[in-house]
PDB file of C-alpha atoms in Angstrom:
ATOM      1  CA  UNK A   1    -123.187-144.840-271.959  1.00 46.00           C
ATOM      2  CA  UNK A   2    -126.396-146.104-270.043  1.00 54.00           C
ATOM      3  CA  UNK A   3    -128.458-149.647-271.210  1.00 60.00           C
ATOM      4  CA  UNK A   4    -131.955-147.575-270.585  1.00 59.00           C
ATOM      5  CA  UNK A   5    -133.848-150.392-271.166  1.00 62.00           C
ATOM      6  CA  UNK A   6    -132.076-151.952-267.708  1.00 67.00           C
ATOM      7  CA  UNK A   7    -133.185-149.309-265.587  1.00 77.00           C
ATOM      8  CA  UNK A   8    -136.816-150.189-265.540  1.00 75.00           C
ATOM      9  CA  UNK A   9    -137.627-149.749-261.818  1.00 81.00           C
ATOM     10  CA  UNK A  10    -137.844-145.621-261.361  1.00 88.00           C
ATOM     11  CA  UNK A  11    -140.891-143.859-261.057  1.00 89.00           C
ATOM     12  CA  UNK A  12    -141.713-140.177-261.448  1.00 90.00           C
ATOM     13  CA  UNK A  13    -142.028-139.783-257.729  1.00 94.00           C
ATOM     14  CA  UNK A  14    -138.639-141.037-257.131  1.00 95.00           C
ATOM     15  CA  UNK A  15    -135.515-139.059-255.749  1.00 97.00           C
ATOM     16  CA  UNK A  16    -132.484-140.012-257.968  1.00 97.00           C
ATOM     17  CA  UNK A  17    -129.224-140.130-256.826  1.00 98.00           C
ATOM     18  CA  UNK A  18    -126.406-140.612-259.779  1.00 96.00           C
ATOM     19  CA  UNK A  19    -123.027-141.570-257.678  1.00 97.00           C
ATOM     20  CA  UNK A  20    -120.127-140.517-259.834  1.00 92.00           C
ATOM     21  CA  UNK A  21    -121.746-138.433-262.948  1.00 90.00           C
ATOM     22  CA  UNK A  22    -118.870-138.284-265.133  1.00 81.00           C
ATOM     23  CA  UNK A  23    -119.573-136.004-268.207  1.00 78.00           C
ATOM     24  CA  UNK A  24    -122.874-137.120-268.678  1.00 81.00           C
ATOM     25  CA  UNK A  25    -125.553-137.549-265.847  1.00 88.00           C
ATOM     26  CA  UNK A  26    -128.741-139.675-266.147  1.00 90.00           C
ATOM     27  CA  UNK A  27    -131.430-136.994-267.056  1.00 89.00           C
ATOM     28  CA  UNK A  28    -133.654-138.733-264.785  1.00 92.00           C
ATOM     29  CA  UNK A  29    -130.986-138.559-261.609  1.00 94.00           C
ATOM     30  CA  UNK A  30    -132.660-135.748-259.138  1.00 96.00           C
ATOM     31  CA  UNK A  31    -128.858-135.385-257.176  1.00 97.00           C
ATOM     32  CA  UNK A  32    -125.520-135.851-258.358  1.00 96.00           C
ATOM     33  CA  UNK A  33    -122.881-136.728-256.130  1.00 96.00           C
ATOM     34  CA  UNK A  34    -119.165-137.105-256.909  1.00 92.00           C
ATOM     35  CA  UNK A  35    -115.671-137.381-254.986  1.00 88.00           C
ATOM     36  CA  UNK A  36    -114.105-134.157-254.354  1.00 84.00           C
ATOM     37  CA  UNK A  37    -110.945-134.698-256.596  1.00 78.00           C
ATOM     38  CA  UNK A  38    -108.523-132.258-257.722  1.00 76.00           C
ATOM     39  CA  UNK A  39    -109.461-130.725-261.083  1.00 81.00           C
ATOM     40  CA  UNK A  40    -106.849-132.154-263.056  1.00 81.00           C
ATOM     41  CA  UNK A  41    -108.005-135.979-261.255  1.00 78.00           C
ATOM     42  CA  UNK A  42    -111.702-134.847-262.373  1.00 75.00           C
ATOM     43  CA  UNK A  43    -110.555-134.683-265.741  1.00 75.00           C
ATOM     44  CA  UNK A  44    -108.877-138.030-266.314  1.00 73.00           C
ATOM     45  CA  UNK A  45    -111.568-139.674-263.968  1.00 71.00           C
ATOM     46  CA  UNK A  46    -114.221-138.231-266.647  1.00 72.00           C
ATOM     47  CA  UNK A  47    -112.596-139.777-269.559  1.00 69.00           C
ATOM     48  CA  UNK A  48    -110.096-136.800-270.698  1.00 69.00           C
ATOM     49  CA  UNK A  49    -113.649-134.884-270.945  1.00 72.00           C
ATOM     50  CA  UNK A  50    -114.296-131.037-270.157  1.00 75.00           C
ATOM     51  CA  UNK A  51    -116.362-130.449-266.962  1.00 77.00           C
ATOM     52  CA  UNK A  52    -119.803-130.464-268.046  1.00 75.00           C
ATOM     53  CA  UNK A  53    -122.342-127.621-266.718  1.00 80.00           C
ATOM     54  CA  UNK A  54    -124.929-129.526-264.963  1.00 85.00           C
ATOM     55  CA  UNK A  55    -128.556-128.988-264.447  1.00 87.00           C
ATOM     56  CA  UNK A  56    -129.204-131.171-261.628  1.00 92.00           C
ATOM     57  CA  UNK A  57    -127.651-129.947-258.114  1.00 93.00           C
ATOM     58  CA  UNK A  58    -124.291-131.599-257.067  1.00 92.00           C
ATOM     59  CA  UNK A  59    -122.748-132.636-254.091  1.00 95.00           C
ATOM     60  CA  UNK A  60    -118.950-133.095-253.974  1.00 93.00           C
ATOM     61  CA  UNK A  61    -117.576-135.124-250.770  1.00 93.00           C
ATOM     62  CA  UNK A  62    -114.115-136.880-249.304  1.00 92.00           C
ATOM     63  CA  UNK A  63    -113.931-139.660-247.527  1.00 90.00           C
ATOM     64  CA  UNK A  64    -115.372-143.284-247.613  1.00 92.00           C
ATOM     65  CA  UNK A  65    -118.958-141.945-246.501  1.00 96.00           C
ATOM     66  CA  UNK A  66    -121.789-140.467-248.541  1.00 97.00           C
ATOM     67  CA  UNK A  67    -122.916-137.082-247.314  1.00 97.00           C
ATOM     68  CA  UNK A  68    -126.555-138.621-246.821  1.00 98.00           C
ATOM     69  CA  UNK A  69    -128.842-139.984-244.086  1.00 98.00           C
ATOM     70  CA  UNK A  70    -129.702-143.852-244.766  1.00 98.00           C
ATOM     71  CA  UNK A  71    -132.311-144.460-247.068  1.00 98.00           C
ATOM     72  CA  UNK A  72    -132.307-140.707-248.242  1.00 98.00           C
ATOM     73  CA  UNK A  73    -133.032-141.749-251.794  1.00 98.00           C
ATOM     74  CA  UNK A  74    -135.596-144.464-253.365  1.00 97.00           C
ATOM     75  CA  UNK A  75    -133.245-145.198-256.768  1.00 97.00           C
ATOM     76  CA  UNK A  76    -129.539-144.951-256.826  1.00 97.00           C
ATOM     77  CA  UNK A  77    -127.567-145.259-260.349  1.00 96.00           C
ATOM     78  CA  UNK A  78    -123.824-145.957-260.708  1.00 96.00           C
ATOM     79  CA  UNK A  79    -122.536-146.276-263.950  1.00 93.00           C
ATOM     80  CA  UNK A  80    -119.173-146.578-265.031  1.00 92.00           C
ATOM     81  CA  UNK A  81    -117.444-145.987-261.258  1.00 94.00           C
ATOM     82  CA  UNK A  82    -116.735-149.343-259.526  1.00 96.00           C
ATOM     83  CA  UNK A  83    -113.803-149.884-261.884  1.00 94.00           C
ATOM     84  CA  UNK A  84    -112.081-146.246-260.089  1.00 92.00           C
ATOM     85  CA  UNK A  85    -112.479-147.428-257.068  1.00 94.00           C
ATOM     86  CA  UNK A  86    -109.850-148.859-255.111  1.00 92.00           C
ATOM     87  CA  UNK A  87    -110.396-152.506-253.973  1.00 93.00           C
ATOM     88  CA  UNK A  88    -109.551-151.434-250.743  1.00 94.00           C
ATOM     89  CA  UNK A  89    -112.564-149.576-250.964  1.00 96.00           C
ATOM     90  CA  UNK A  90    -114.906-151.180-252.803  1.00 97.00           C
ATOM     91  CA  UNK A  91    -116.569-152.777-249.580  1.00 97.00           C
ATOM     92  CA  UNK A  92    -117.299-149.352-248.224  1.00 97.00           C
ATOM     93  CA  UNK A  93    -118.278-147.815-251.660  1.00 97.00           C
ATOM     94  CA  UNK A  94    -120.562-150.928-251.999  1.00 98.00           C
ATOM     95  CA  UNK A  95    -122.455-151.092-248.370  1.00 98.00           C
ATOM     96  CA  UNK A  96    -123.044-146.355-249.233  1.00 98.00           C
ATOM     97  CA  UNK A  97    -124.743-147.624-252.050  1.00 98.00           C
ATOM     98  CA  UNK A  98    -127.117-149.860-250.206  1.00 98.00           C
ATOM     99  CA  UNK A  99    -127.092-147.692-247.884  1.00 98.00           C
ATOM    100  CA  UNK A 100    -128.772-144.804-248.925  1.00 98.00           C
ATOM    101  CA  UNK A 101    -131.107-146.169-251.666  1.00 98.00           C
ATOM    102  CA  UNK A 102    -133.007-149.871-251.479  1.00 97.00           C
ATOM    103  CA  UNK A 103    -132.418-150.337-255.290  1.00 96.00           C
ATOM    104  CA  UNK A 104    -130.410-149.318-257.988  1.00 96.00           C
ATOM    105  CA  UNK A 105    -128.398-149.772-261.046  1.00 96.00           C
ATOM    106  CA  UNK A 106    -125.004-150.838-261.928  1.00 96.00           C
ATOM    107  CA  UNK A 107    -122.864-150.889-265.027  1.00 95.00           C
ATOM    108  CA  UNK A 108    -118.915-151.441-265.654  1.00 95.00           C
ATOM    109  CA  UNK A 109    -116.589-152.549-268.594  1.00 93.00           C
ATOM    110  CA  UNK A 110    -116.115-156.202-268.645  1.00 91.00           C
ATOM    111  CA  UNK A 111    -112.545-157.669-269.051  1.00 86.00           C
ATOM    112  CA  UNK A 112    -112.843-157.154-272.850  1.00 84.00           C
ATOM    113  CA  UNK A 113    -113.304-153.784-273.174  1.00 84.00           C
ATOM    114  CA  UNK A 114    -110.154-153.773-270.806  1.00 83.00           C
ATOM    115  CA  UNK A 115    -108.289-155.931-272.880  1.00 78.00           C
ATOM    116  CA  UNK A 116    -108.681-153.808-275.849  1.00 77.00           C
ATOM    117  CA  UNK A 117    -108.468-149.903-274.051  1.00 77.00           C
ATOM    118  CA  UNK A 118    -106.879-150.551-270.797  1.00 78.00           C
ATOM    119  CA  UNK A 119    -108.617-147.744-269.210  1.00 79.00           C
ATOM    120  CA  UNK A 120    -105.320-146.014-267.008  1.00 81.00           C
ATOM    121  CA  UNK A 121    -107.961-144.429-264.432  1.00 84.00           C
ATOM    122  CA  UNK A 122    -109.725-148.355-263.741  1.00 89.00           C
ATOM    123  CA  UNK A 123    -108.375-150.016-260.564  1.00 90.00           C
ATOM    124  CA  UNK A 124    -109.747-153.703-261.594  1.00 92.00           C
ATOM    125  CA  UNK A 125    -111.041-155.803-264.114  1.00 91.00           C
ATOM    126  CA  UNK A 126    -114.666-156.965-263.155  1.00 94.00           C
ATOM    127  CA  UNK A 127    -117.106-159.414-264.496  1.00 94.00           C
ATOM    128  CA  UNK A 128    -120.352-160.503-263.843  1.00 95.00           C
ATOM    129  CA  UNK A 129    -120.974-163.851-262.796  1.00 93.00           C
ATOM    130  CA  UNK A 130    -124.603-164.966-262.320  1.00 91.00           C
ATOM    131  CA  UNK A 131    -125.909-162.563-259.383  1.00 91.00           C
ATOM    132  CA  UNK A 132    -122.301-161.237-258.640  1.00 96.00           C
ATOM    133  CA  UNK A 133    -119.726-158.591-259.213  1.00 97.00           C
ATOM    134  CA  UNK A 134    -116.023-160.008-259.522  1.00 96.00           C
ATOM    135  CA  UNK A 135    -113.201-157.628-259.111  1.00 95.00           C
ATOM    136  CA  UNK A 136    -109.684-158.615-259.478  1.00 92.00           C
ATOM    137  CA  UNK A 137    -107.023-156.133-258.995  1.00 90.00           C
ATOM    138  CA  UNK A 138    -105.637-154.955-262.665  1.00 87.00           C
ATOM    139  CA  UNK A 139    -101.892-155.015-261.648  1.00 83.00           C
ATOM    140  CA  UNK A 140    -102.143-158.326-261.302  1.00 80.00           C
ATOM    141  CA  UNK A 141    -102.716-159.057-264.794  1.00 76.00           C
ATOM    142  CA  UNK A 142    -100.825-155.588-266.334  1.00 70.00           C
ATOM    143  CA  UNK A 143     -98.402-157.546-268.432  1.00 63.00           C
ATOM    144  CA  UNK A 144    -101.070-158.336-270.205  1.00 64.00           C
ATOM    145  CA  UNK A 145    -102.835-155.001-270.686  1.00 64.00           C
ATOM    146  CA  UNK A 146     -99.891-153.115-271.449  1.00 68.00           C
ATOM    147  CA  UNK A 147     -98.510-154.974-274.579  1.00 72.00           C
ATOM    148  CA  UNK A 148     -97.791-152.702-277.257  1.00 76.00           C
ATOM    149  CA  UNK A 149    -100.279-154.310-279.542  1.00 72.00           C
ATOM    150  CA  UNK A 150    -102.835-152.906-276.801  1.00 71.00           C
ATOM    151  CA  UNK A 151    -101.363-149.752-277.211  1.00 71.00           C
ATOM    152  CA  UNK A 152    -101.324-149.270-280.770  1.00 75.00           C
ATOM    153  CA  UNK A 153    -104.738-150.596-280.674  1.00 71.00           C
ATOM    154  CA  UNK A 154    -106.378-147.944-278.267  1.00 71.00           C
ATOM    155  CA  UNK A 155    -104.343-145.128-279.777  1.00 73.00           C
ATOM    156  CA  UNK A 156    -106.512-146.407-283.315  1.00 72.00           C
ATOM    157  CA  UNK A 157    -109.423-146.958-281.675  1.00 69.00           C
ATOM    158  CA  UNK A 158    -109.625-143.770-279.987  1.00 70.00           C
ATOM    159  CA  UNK A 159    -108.715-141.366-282.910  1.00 77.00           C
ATOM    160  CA  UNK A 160    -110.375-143.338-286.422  1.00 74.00           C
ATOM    161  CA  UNK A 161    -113.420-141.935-287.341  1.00 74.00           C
ATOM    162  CA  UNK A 162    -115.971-143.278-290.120  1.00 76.00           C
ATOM    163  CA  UNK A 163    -118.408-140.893-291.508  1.00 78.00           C
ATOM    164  CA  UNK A 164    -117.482-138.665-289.037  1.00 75.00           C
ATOM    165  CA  UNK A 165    -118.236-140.527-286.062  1.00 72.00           C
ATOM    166  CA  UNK A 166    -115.804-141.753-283.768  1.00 73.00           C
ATOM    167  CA  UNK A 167    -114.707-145.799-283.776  1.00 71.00           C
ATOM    168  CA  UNK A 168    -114.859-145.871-279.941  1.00 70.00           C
ATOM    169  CA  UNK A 169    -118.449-144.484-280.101  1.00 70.00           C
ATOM    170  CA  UNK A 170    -119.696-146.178-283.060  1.00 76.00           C
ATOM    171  CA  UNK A 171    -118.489-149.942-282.148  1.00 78.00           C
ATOM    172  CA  UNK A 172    -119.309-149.722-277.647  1.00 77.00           C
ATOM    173  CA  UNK A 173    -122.652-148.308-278.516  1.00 78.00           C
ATOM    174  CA  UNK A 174    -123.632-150.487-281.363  1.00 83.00           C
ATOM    175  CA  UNK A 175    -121.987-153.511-279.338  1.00 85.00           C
ATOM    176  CA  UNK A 176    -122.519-152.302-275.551  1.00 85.00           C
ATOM    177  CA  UNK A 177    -123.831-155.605-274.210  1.00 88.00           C
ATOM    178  CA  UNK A 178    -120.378-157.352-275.276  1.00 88.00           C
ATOM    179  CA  UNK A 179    -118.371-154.702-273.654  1.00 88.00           C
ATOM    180  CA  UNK A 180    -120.100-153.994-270.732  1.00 92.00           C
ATOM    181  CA  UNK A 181    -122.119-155.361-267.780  1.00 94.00           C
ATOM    182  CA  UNK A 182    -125.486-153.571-266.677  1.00 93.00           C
ATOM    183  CA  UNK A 183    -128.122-154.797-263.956  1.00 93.00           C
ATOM    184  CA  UNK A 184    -130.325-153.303-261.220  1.00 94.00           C
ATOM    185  CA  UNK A 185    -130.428-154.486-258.001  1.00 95.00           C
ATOM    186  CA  UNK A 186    -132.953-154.556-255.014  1.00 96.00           C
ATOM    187  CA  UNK A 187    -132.017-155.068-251.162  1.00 95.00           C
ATOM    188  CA  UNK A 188    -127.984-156.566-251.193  1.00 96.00           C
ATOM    189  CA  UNK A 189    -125.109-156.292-254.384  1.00 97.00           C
ATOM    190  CA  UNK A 190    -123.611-159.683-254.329  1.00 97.00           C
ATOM    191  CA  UNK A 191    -119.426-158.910-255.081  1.00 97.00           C
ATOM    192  CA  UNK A 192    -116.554-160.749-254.546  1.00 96.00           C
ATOM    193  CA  UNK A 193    -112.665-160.510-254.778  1.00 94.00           C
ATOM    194  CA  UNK A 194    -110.884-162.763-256.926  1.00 91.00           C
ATOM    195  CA  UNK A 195    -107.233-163.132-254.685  1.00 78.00           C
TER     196      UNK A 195
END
């Protein structure tokens, strides 16, 4: 689930890297690279999604650290990722992506679409406030997110379909912008913790 329009500074000549592909990689992304988890982790980390055959080459690692020299790609893309990573980790996973790409492009569910799925597999709730990505740690708000009105709500949301089209699919693609947060960025991300 990509904004398109948002990733407006990739050029033909560029080398791609997607961080964290799920089921569906950018067709522009030249390199796929994803965390070597156990199948049954890949699975929930994809959404409850079968493994997808991919086109592009992939590159599995462990570990905080990218398998790739600095600056190895021009254009880096991570969509729907940040929210898996531990906060622990997120300075790390944040300083690879500048790392090995000058520019790139971000997007994560916002607190609402956490409020109303409560993702299991997402670490934090983030936001995006002016120039900068705020994470604060989901437990500390899980009474909250795991009313049973929450519940009853995702198990609804995920199963309805209209016209034969799922309710999940139909409502975060029509309505993506409300749901979920999307920019590029050039040089630094800007983040911060919320304690």
């Amino acid at each position: 689930m990509f904004f398109p329009e948002k990733i407006c500074s990739i050029k033909p000549s560029h080398k791609v890297l997607e961080v964290g592909p799920g089921g569906f990689p950018h067709p522009r992304a030249t390199v796929l690279l994803d965390y070597a988890f156990s199948e049954e982790e890949a699975f929930r980390q994809r959404g409850n999604i079968p493994k997808p055959e991919f086109t592009q080459p992939i590159v599995y690692y462990r570990g905080d650290k990218f398998p790739f020299q600095d600056q190895s790609f021009d254009y880096v893309i991570c969509s729907h990722v940040l929210e898996h990573i531990p906060l622990d980790k997120i300075p790390t996973f944040i300083s690879e992506l500048t790392r090995v790409a000058p520019r790139g492009f971000i997007e994560f569910p916002n607190g609402i679409y956490e409020h109303m799925c409560n993702a299991p597999a997402h670490r934090s709730l983030m936001a995006l406030h002016k120039d900068t990505i705020v994470f604060l740690d989901k437990e500390r708000v899980s009474a909250l997110l795991e009313s049973p009105l929450v519940h009853a709500w995702r198990k609804l949301f995920y199963t309805i379909k209209i016209d034969n089209i799922n309710l999940y699919n139909m409502i975060y693609q029509t309505y993506r912008e409300i749901f979920f947060n999307a920019f590029e960025w050039h040089g630094d991300i800007k983040y911060k913790m919320v304690t």
